[in-house]
PDB file of C-alpha atoms in Angstrom:
ATOM      1  CA  GLN S   1     -10.017 -35.402 127.364  1.00  0.00           C
ATOM      2  CA  LEU S   2     -13.831 -33.873 126.692  1.00  0.00           C
ATOM      3  CA  GLN S   3     -16.111 -35.677 124.707  1.00  0.00           C
ATOM      4  CA  LEU S   4     -18.906 -34.848 122.716  1.00  0.00           C
ATOM      5  CA  VAL S   5     -22.181 -36.897 121.463  1.00  0.00           C
ATOM      6  CA  GLU S   6     -24.154 -35.457 118.911  1.00  0.00           C
ATOM      7  CA  SER S   7     -27.525 -37.165 118.507  1.00  0.00           C
ATOM      8  CA  GLY S   8     -31.364 -36.081 116.873  1.00  0.00           C
ATOM      9  CA  GLY S   9     -30.849 -36.204 113.844  1.00  0.00           C
ATOM     10  CA  ALA S  10     -32.987 -37.269 111.473  1.00  0.00           C
ATOM     11  CA  SER S  11     -34.719 -36.835 107.986  1.00  0.00           C
ATOM     12  CA  VAL S  12     -37.568 -34.682 108.093  1.00  0.00           C
ATOM     13  CA  GLN S  13     -40.416 -32.666 105.308  1.00  0.00           C
ATOM     14  CA  ALA S  14     -39.008 -28.655 104.716  1.00  0.00           C
ATOM     15  CA  GLY S  15     -40.978 -26.720 106.672  1.00  0.00           C
ATOM     16  CA  GLY S  16     -40.493 -29.065 109.725  1.00  0.00           C
ATOM     17  CA  SER S  17     -38.126 -28.687 113.291  1.00  0.00           C
ATOM     18  CA  LEU S  18     -35.834 -30.688 114.610  1.00  0.00           C
ATOM     19  CA  ARG S  19     -33.627 -30.751 117.734  1.00  0.00           C
ATOM     20  CA  LEU S  20     -29.730 -31.945 117.582  1.00  0.00           C
ATOM     21  CA  SER S  21     -28.057 -32.669 121.128  1.00  0.00           C
ATOM     22  CA  CYS S  22     -24.203 -32.357 121.957  1.00  0.00           C
ATOM     23  CA  VAL S  23     -23.725 -34.724 125.453  1.00  0.00           C
ATOM     24  CA  VAL S  24     -20.217 -32.818 126.541  1.00  0.00           C
ATOM     25  CA  SER S  25     -18.895 -35.575 128.988  1.00  0.00           C
ATOM     26  CA  GLY S  26     -14.999 -36.963 130.017  1.00  0.00           C
ATOM     27  CA  PHE S  27     -14.250 -33.026 131.098  1.00  0.00           C
ATOM     28  CA  THR S  28     -11.819 -30.796 134.300  1.00  0.00           C
ATOM     29  CA  TYR S  29     -12.227 -27.994 132.787  1.00  0.00           C
ATOM     30  CA  LYS S  30     -15.782 -26.094 131.257  1.00  0.00           C
ATOM     31  CA  SER S  31     -15.073 -25.565 127.080  1.00  0.00           C
ATOM     32  CA  ASP S  32     -15.587 -21.953 126.940  1.00  0.00           C
ATOM     33  CA  CYS S  33     -17.599 -22.274 124.295  1.00  0.00           C
ATOM     34  CA  ILE S  34     -19.921 -24.580 122.211  1.00  0.00           C
ATOM     35  CA  THR S  35     -20.028 -24.965 118.381  1.00  0.00           C
ATOM     36  CA  TRP S  36     -22.393 -26.761 115.904  1.00  0.00           C
ATOM     37  CA  PHE S  37     -21.496 -26.699 112.096  1.00  0.00           C
ATOM     38  CA  ARG S  38     -22.852 -28.681 109.272  1.00  0.00           C
ATOM     39  CA  GLN S  39     -21.367 -30.127 105.780  1.00  0.00           C
ATOM     40  CA  PRO S  40     -23.772 -30.476 103.102  1.00  0.00           C
ATOM     41  CA  PRO S  41     -22.740 -32.681 100.100  1.00  0.00           C
ATOM     42  CA  GLY S  42     -19.180 -31.811  98.666  1.00  0.00           C
ATOM     43  CA  LYS S  43     -19.396 -28.929 100.505  1.00  0.00           C
ATOM     44  CA  GLU S  44     -17.067 -28.282 103.323  1.00  0.00           C
ATOM     45  CA  ARG S  45     -18.193 -27.391 107.004  1.00  0.00           C
ATOM     46  CA  GLU S  46     -19.751 -24.392 107.967  1.00  0.00           C
ATOM     47  CA  ALA S  47     -20.304 -22.410 111.509  1.00  0.00           C
ATOM     48  CA  VAL S  48     -24.396 -22.521 112.388  1.00  0.00           C
ATOM     49  CA  ALA S  49     -24.469 -21.407 116.096  1.00  0.00           C
ATOM     50  CA  THR S  50     -22.395 -21.116 118.875  1.00  0.00           C
ATOM     51  CA  ILE S  51     -23.791 -20.575 122.429  1.00  0.00           C
ATOM     52  CA  TYR S  52     -21.274 -19.481 125.190  1.00  0.00           C
ATOM     53  CA  THR S  53     -20.879 -21.309 127.624  1.00  0.00           C
ATOM     54  CA  GLY S  54     -20.460 -18.877 130.152  1.00  0.00           C
ATOM     55  CA  ASP S  55     -22.643 -16.176 130.565  1.00  0.00           C
ATOM     56  CA  GLY S  56     -25.179 -18.537 127.557  1.00  0.00           C
ATOM     57  CA  MET S  57     -24.454 -16.272 125.175  1.00  0.00           C
ATOM     58  CA  THR S  58     -25.482 -16.373 121.427  1.00  0.00           C
ATOM     59  CA  TYR S  59     -23.944 -15.908 117.908  1.00  0.00           C
ATOM     60  CA  ILE S  60     -26.186 -17.809 115.126  1.00  0.00           C
ATOM     61  CA  ALA S  61     -24.798 -17.449 110.990  1.00  0.00           C
ATOM     62  CA  ASP S  62     -26.846 -15.542 108.893  1.00  0.00           C
ATOM     63  CA  SER S  63     -27.925 -18.386 106.400  1.00  0.00           C
ATOM     64  CA  VAL S  64     -29.932 -19.816 109.364  1.00  0.00           C
ATOM     65  CA  LYS S  65     -30.741 -17.027 111.291  1.00  0.00           C
ATOM     66  CA  GLY S  66     -34.932 -16.628 112.691  1.00  0.00           C
ATOM     67  CA  ARG S  67     -35.128 -20.069 112.262  1.00  0.00           C
ATOM     68  CA  PHE S  68     -31.973 -21.711 114.899  1.00  0.00           C
ATOM     69  CA  THR S  69     -31.808 -20.851 117.449  1.00  0.00           C
ATOM     70  CA  ILE S  70     -28.634 -22.866 120.491  1.00  0.00           C
ATOM     71  CA  SER S  71     -29.512 -23.485 123.645  1.00  0.00           C
ATOM     72  CA  GLN S  72     -27.599 -24.791 126.217  1.00  0.00           C
ATOM     73  CA  ASP S  73     -29.325 -27.479 130.148  1.00  0.00           C
ATOM     74  CA  VAL S  74     -26.445 -26.880 131.771  1.00  0.00           C
ATOM     75  CA  ALA S  75     -27.484 -29.556 134.251  1.00  0.00           C
ATOM     76  CA  LYS S  76     -27.671 -32.494 131.797  1.00  0.00           C
ATOM     77  CA  ASN S  77     -23.678 -31.125 130.566  1.00  0.00           C
ATOM     78  CA  THR S  78     -25.600 -30.989 126.980  1.00  0.00           C
ATOM     79  CA  VAL S  79     -26.398 -28.554 124.366  1.00  0.00           C
ATOM     80  CA  TYR S  80     -28.897 -27.936 122.226  1.00  0.00           C
ATOM     81  CA  LEU S  81     -29.447 -26.676 118.368  1.00  0.00           C
ATOM     82  CA  HIS S  82     -33.164 -26.028 118.088  1.00  0.00           C
ATOM     83  CA  MET S  83     -33.935 -26.532 114.302  1.00  0.00           C
ATOM     84  CA  ASN S  84     -37.424 -24.904 112.572  1.00  0.00           C
ATOM     85  CA  THR S  85     -39.108 -24.035 108.929  1.00  0.00           C
ATOM     86  CA  SER S  86     -36.240 -26.324 107.710  1.00  0.00           C
ATOM     87  CA  LYS S  87     -34.713 -26.512 104.357  1.00  0.00           C
ATOM     88  CA  PRO S  88     -33.868 -28.609 101.623  1.00  0.00           C
ATOM     89  CA  GLU S  89     -30.170 -26.758 101.767  1.00  0.00           C
ATOM     90  CA  ASP S  90     -30.250 -27.258 105.763  1.00  0.00           C
ATOM     91  CA  THR S  91     -29.450 -31.175 104.553  1.00  0.00           C
ATOM     92  CA  ALA S  92     -25.906 -32.142 106.285  1.00  0.00           C
ATOM     93  CA  MET S  93     -23.921 -34.269 108.820  1.00  0.00           C
ATOM     94  CA  TYR S  94     -24.131 -31.745 111.574  1.00  0.00           C
ATOM     95  CA  TYR S  95     -21.169 -31.343 114.078  1.00  0.00           C
ATOM     96  CA  CYS S  96     -20.398 -30.144 117.315  1.00  0.00           C
ATOM     97  CA  ALA S  97     -17.469 -28.517 118.733  1.00  0.00           C
ATOM     98  CA  ALA S  98     -14.609 -27.883 120.961  1.00  0.00           C
ATOM     99  CA  PRO S  99     -11.732 -25.463 121.219  1.00  0.00           C
ATOM    100  CA  SER S 100      -8.933 -27.553 122.766  1.00  0.00           C
ATOM    101  CA  SER S 101      -8.447 -27.773 126.173  1.00  0.00           C
ATOM    102  CA  TRP S 102      -8.185 -24.103 128.104  1.00  0.00           C
ATOM    103  CA  HIS S 103      -8.075 -22.220 125.329  1.00  0.00           C
ATOM    104  CA  PRO S 104     -10.346 -19.848 124.697  1.00  0.00           C
ATOM    105  CA  CYS S 105     -13.623 -19.218 121.727  1.00  0.00           C
ATOM    106  CA  PRO S 106     -12.093 -18.573 118.304  1.00  0.00           C
ATOM    107  CA  PRO S 107     -12.855 -15.152 117.447  1.00  0.00           C
ATOM    108  CA  ARG S 108     -13.749 -16.524 114.099  1.00  0.00           C
ATOM    109  CA  PRO S 109     -16.057 -19.620 113.810  1.00  0.00           C
ATOM    110  CA  LEU S 110     -13.412 -21.596 111.406  1.00  0.00           C
ATOM    111  CA  ALA S 111     -13.691 -25.421 111.709  1.00  0.00           C
ATOM    112  CA  SER S 112      -9.891 -25.657 111.684  1.00  0.00           C
ATOM    113  CA  ALA S 113      -9.704 -23.223 115.060  1.00  0.00           C
ATOM    114  CA  TYR S 114     -11.590 -26.807 116.435  1.00  0.00           C
ATOM    115  CA  ALA S 115      -9.446 -29.226 118.065  1.00  0.00           C
ATOM    116  CA  ILE S 116     -12.525 -31.570 119.688  1.00  0.00           C
ATOM    117  CA  TRP S 117     -15.688 -32.701 117.552  1.00  0.00           C
ATOM    118  CA  GLY S 118     -17.880 -35.128 117.712  1.00  0.00           C
ATOM    119  CA  GLN S 119     -18.856 -38.159 115.103  1.00  0.00           C
ATOM    120  CA  GLY S 120     -21.914 -36.289 113.536  1.00  0.00           C
ATOM    121  CA  THR S 121     -25.431 -36.391 113.178  1.00  0.00           C
ATOM    122  CA  GLN S 122     -27.562 -37.248 110.039  1.00  0.00           C
ATOM    123  CA  VAL S 123     -29.977 -34.104 109.053  1.00  0.00           C
ATOM    124  CA  THR S 124     -31.856 -34.308 105.903  1.00  0.00           C
ATOM    125  CA  VAL S 125     -34.896 -32.583 104.956  1.00  0.00           C
ATOM    126  CA  SER S 126     -37.138 -32.906 101.503  1.00  0.00           C
ATOM    127  CA  THR S 127     -39.374 -31.178  99.672  1.00  0.00           C
TER     128      THR S 127
END
């Protein structure tokens, strides 16, 4: 069973940068993609960035485009979310997620389409 562990969350001031990490372990297959989601207090979980692990192609949500990027270090089995020019509205619990074993990346980045989740890491952006 694939396991995901996030880290790197912190409290930062607006305009600051953070790098979140998602370490992937326990796999007997390579997940087709890894997606970062976030869930602000009292709101639904939304996808912010996806990386296709085979060719490294990425998708960035419009809400964070130009500020967030996603990358992977294959040797370290780690996917990163790079958060730049942070804003108070970026405050949320951030999760990385993968589709079910041997399933392709969901065509739409809906939380309900992902079966494997990490425990989350908290990001707080203050003014």
